[in-house]
Short mmCIF file of C-alpha atoms and ligand atoms in Angstrom, two decimals:
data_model
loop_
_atom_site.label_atom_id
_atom_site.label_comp_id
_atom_site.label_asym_id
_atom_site.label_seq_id
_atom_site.Cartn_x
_atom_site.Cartn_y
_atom_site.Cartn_z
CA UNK A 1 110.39 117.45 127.33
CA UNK A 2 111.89 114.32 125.38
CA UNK A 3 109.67 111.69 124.14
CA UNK A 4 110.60 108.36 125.81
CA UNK A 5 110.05 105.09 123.61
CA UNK A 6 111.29 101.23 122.95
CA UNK A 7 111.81 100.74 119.68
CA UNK A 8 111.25 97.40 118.09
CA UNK A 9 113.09 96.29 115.52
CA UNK A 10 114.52 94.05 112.88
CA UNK A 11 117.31 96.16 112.05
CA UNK A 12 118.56 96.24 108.50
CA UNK A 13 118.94 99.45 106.39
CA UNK A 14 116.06 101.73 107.22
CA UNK A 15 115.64 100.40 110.49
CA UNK A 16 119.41 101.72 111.44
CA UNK A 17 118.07 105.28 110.29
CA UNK A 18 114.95 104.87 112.87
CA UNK A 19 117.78 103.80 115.79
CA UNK A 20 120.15 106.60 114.62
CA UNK A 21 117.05 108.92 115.17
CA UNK A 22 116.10 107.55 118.36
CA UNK A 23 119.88 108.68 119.76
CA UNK A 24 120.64 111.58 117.83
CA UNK A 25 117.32 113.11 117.96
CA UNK A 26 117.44 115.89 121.40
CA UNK A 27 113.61 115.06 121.41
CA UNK A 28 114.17 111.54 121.76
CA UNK A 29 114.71 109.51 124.62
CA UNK A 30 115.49 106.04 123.82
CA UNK A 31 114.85 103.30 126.43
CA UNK A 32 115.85 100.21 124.91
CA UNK A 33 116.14 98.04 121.95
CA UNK A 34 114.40 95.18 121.36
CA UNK A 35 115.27 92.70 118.72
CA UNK A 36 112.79 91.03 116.85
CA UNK A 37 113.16 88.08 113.65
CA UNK A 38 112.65 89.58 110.10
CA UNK A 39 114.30 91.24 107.51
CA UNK A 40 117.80 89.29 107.77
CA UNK A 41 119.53 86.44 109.99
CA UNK A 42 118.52 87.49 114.10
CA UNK A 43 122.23 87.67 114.74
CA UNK A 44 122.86 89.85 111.84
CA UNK A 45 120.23 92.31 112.72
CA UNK A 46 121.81 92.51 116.31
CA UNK A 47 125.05 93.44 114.91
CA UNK A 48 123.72 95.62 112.16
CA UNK A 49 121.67 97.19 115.60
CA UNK A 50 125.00 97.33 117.53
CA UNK A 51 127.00 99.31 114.80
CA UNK A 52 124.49 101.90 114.09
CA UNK A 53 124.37 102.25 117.80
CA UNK A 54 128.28 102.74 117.57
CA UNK A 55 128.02 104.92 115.03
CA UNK A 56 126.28 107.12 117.10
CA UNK A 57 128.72 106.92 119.84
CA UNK A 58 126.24 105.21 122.44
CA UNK A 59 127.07 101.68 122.03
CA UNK A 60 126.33 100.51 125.90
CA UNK A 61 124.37 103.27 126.52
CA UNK A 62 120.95 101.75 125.40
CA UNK A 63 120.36 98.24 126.02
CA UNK A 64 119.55 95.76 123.48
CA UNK A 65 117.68 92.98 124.26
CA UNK A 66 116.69 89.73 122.17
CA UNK A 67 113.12 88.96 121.72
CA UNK A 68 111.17 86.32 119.51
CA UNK A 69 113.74 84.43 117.17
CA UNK A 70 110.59 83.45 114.60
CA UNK A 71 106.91 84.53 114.32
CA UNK A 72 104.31 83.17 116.20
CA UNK A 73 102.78 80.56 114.12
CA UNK A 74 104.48 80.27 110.87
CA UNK A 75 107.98 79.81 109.31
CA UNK A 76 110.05 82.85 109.49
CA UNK A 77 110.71 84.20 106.04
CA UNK A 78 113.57 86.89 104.90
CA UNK A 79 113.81 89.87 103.05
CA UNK A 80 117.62 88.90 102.38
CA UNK A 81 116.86 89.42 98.59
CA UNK A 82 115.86 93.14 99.44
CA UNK A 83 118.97 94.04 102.32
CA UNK A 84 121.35 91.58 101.24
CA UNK A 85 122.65 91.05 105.50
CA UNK A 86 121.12 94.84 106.11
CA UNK A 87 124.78 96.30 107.13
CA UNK A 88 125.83 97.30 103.76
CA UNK A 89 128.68 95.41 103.66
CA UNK A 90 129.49 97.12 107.01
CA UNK A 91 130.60 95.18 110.22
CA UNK A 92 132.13 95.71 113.47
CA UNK A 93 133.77 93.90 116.01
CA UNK A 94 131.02 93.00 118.75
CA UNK A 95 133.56 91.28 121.39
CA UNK A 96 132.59 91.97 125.00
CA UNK A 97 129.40 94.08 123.74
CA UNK A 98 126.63 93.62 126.59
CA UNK A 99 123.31 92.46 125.37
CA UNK A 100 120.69 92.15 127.85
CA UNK A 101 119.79 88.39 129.41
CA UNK A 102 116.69 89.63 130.07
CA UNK A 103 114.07 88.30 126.97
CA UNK A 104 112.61 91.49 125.18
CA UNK A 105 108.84 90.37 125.56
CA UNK A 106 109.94 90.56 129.48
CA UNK A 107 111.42 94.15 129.57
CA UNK A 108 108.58 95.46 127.62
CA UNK A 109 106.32 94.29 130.10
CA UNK A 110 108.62 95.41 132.74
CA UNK A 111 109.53 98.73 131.63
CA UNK A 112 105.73 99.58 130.97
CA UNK A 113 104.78 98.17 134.32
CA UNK A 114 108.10 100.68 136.06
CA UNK A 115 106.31 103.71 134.42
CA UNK A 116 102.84 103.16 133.24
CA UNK A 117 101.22 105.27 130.73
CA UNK A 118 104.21 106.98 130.00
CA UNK A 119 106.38 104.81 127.27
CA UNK A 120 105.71 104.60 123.80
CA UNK A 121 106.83 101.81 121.51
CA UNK A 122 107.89 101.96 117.92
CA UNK A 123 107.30 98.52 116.37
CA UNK A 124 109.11 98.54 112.54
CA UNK A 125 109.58 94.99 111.92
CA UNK A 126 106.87 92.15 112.32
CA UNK A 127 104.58 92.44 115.59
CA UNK A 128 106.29 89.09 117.04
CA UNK A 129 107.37 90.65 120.56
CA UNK A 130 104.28 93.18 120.99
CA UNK A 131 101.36 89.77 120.76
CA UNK A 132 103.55 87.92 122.40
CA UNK A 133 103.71 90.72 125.09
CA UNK A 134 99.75 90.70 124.89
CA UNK A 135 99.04 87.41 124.95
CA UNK A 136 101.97 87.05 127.99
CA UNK A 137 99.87 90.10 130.45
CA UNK A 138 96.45 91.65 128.86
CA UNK A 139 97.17 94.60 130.91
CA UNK A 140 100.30 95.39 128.62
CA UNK A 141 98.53 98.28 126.07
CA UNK A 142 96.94 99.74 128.55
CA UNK A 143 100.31 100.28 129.75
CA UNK A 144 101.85 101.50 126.40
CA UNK A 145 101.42 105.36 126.08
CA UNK A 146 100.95 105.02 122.32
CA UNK A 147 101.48 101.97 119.58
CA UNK A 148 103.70 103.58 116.25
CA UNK A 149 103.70 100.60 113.78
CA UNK A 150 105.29 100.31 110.57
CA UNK A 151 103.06 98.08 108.47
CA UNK A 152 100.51 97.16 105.88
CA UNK A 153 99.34 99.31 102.89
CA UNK A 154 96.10 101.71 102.52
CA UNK A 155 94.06 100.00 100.50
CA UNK A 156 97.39 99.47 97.83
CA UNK A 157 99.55 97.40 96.69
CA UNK A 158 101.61 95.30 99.28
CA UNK A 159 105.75 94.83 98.77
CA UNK A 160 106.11 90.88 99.18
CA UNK A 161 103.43 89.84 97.60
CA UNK A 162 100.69 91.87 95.73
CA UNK A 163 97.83 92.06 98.82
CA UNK A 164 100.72 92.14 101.62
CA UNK A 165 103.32 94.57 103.42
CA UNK A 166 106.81 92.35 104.56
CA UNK A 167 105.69 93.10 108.38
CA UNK A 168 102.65 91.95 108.53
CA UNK A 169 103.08 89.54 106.19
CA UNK A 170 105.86 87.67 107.93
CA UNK A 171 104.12 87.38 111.26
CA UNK A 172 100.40 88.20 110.82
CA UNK A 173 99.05 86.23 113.37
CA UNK A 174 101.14 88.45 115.53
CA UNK A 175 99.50 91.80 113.54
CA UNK A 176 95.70 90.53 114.23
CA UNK A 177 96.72 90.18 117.61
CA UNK A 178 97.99 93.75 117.85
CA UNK A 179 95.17 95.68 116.63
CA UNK A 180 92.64 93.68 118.40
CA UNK A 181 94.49 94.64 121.86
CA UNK A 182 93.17 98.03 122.50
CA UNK A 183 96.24 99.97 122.25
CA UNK A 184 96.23 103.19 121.02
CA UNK A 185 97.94 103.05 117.53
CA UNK A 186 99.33 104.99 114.99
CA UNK A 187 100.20 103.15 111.44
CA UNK A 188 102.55 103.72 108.83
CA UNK A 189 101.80 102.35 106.02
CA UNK A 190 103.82 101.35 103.12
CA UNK A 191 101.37 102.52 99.77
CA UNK A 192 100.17 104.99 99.37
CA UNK A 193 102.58 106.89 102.10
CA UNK A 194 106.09 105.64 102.03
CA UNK A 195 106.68 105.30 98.53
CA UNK A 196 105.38 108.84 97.69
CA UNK A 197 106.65 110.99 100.55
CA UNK A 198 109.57 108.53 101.82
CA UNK A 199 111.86 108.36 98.94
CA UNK A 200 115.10 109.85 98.70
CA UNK A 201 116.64 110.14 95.23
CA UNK A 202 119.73 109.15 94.34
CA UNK A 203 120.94 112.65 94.69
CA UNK A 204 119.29 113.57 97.98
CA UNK A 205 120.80 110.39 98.93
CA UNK A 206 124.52 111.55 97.61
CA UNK A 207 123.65 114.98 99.14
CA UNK A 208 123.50 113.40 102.75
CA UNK A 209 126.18 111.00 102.41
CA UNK A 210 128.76 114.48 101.10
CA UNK A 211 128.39 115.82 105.11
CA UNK A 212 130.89 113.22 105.60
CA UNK A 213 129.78 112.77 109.36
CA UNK A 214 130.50 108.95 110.34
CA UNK A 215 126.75 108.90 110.45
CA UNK A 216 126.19 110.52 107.45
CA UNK A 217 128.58 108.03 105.81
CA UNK A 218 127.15 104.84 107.88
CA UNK A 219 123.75 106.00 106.75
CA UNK A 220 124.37 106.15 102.68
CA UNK A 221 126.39 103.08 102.82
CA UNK A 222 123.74 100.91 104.57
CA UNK A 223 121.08 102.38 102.51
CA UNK A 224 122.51 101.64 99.47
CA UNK A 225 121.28 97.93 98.80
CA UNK A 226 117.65 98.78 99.02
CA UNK A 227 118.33 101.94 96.89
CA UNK A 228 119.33 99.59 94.39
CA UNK A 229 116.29 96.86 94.86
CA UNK A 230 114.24 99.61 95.10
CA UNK A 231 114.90 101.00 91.51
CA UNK A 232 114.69 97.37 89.87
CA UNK A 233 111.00 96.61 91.32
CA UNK A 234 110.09 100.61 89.87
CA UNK A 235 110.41 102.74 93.49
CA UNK A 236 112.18 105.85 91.95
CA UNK A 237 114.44 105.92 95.18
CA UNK A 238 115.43 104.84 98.74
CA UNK A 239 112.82 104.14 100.83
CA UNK A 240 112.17 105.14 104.60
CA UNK A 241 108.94 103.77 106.08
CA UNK A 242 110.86 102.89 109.44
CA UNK A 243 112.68 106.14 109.91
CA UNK A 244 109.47 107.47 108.81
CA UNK A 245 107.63 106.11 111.84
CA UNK A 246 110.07 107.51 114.60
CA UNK A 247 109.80 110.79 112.31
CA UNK A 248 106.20 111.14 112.92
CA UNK A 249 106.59 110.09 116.54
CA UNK A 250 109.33 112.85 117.38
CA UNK A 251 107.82 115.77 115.01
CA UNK A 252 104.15 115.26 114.42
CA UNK A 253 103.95 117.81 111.99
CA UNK A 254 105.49 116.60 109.83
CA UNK A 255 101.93 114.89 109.48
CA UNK A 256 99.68 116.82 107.15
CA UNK A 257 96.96 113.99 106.84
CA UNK A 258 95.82 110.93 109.31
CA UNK A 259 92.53 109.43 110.18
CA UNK A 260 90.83 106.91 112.05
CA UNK A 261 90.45 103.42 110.24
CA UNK A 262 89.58 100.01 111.45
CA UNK A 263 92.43 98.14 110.64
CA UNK A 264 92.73 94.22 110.55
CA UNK A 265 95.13 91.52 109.52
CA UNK A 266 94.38 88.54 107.08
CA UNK A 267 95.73 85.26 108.85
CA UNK A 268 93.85 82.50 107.53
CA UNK A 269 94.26 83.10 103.43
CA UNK A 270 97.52 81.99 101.50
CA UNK A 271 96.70 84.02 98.55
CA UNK A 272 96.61 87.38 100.47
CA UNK A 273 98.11 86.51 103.79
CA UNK A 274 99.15 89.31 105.96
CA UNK A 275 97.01 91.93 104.14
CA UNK A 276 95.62 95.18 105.86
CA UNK A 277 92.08 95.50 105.54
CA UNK A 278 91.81 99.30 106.69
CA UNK A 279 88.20 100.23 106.98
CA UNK A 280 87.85 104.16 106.47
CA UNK A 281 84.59 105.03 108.32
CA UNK A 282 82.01 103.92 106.00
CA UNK A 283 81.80 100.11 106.81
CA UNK A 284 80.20 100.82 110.39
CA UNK A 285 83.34 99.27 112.12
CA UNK A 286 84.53 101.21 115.17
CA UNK A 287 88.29 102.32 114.32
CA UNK A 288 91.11 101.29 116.55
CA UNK A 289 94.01 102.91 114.77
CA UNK A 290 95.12 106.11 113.28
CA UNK A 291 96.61 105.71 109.82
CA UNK A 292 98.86 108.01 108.86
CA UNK A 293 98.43 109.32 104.68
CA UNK A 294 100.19 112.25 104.19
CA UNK A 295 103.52 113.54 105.23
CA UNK A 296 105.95 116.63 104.47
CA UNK A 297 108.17 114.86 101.85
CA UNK A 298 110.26 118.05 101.73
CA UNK A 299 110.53 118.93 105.40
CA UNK A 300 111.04 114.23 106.01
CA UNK A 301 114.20 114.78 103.96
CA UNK A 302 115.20 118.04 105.41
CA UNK A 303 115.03 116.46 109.40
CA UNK A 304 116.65 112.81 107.78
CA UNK A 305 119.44 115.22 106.02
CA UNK A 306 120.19 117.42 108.99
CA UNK A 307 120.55 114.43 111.69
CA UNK A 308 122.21 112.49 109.49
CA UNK A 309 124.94 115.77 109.61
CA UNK A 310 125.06 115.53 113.43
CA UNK A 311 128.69 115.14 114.49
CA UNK A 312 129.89 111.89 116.51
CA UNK A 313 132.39 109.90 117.32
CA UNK A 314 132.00 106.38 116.99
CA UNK A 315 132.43 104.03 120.03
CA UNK A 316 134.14 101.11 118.10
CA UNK A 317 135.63 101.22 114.24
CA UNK A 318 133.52 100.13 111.81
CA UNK A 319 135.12 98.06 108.90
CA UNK A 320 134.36 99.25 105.31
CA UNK A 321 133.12 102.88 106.60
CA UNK A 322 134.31 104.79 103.73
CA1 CA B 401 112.10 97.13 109.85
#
């Protein structure tokens, strides 16, 4: 039995990993792509999308379709600083690649409606397409087999500013509309989790990129640039919170401790916009989300490693693939 999902996605760095995992993965079935405005330029994170797709050897294979070109309410802001374009310096020729016509709010609604209960969706970049999906047709979670997000902190520090996580932060009128829909939801969080049980060394990184699989080459070059932010704002490492999230999906035990917290989104503050207030059970709130806070660093890296070795053969050259 595969798991079938949609994952959702601003792809740069990381977010290639999570696609590489939804194709290489024999527990994974992949339905589609859809595209949604964060880390980098929309058009950028398409391509970077397309390559790792080639990469993989399934370019065509999964659609890709476009979905919300800025958050809901607010300006869309980058994490260009952190990714530089998110391809690594990577790029491919994307002549006569099919994208979808179809808008990616539509084709979540539509795939969910062609198979209720039965899809799940992966959401690793701001919640943009999933409120808009909500607000478009209420009966949308109830649709949704189960919610994985990517997003917020655990009572800890934030990335982009000190109270918020880039996600939530970049569209979090589109977050408080998420957890107030009644899906069922899993979150991973950025502190405590990711940055203690997500981060690849420079070595382990080094170690992965030596299988010298395209993939395995694809993923240490595209990684590289966050490596590299990572170690000048004091993150000993790479980080993986996207990859992370299909992880848990795929192989839940690699989970060794979640729990049920009320978790909502600060929209009407500057100072800590985009925060995660996750309530642990004390605060008589009724929870509406499971938040992941433990993993299996050791056996994370192992699965990340060992896909990452998986032999393919790439459906169009890449340029600068060393
Ligand atoms: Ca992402």
């Amino acid at each position: 039995m595969t798991i079938p999902f949609i994952l959702d996605t601003d792809t740069a760095q990381d977010d290639c990993v999570a696609i590489l995992l939804g194709v290489l993965d024999e527990e994974a079935d992949l339905r589609a792509v859809t595209m949604v405005a964060g880390n980098v330029g929309f058009d950028q994170q398409t391509e970077n999308a397309l390559m790792a797709l080639s990469v993989a050897g399934v370019l065509g294979d999964v659609p890709v379709f476009l979905g919300c070109r800025r958050p809901v309410v607010r300006e869309w802001v980058s994490a260009e600083y952190v990714h530089g374009d998110g391809s690594g310096g990577l790029s491919m020729d994307t002549e006569g690649v099919s994208i979808e016509d179809e808008h990616a709010v539509d084709a979540l609604l539509r795939l969910t409606a062609e198979e209720p209960g039965t899809l799940n969706v992966v959401a690793i970049g701001p919640l943009t397409n999933i409120a808009m999906a909500v607000v478009k047709d209420p009966g949308f979670p109830s649709r949704v087999n189960h919610l994985f997000i990517m997003g917020g902190s655990n009572n800890a520090r934030g990335n982009i500013t000190a109270a918020a996580e880039f996600n939530f932060y970049v569209d979090p009128d589109a977050a408080k509309i998420v957890f107030g829909a009644g899906f069922d939801i899993t979150v991973v969080p950025w502190e405590p989790l990711t940055v203690r049980d997500a981060i690849f060394s420079r070595e382990q990184m080094a170690t992965i990129g030596e299988q010298g699989t395209p993939v395995a080459k694809f993923f240490r070059q595209v990684c590289e640039t966050t490596l590299e932010f990572d170690e000048s704002v004091g993150i000993p490492g790479s980080s993986h919170p996207d990859s992370l999230t299909v992880a848990v999906m795929l192989h839940p035990e690699l989970v060794r401790k979640s729990s049920p917290y009320a978790v909502d989104i600060e929209a009407d503050s500057d100072l800590t916009r985009g925060y995660s207030a996750m309530s642990w059970g004390v605060h008589g709130l009724a929870p509406n989300a499971q938040v992941v806070e433990e993993v299996d660093a050791d056996a994370f890296y192992s699965y990340i490693a060992s896909t990452m070795g998986v032999s393919t053969t790439p459906s169009r050259p890449i340029a600068g693939l060393a």
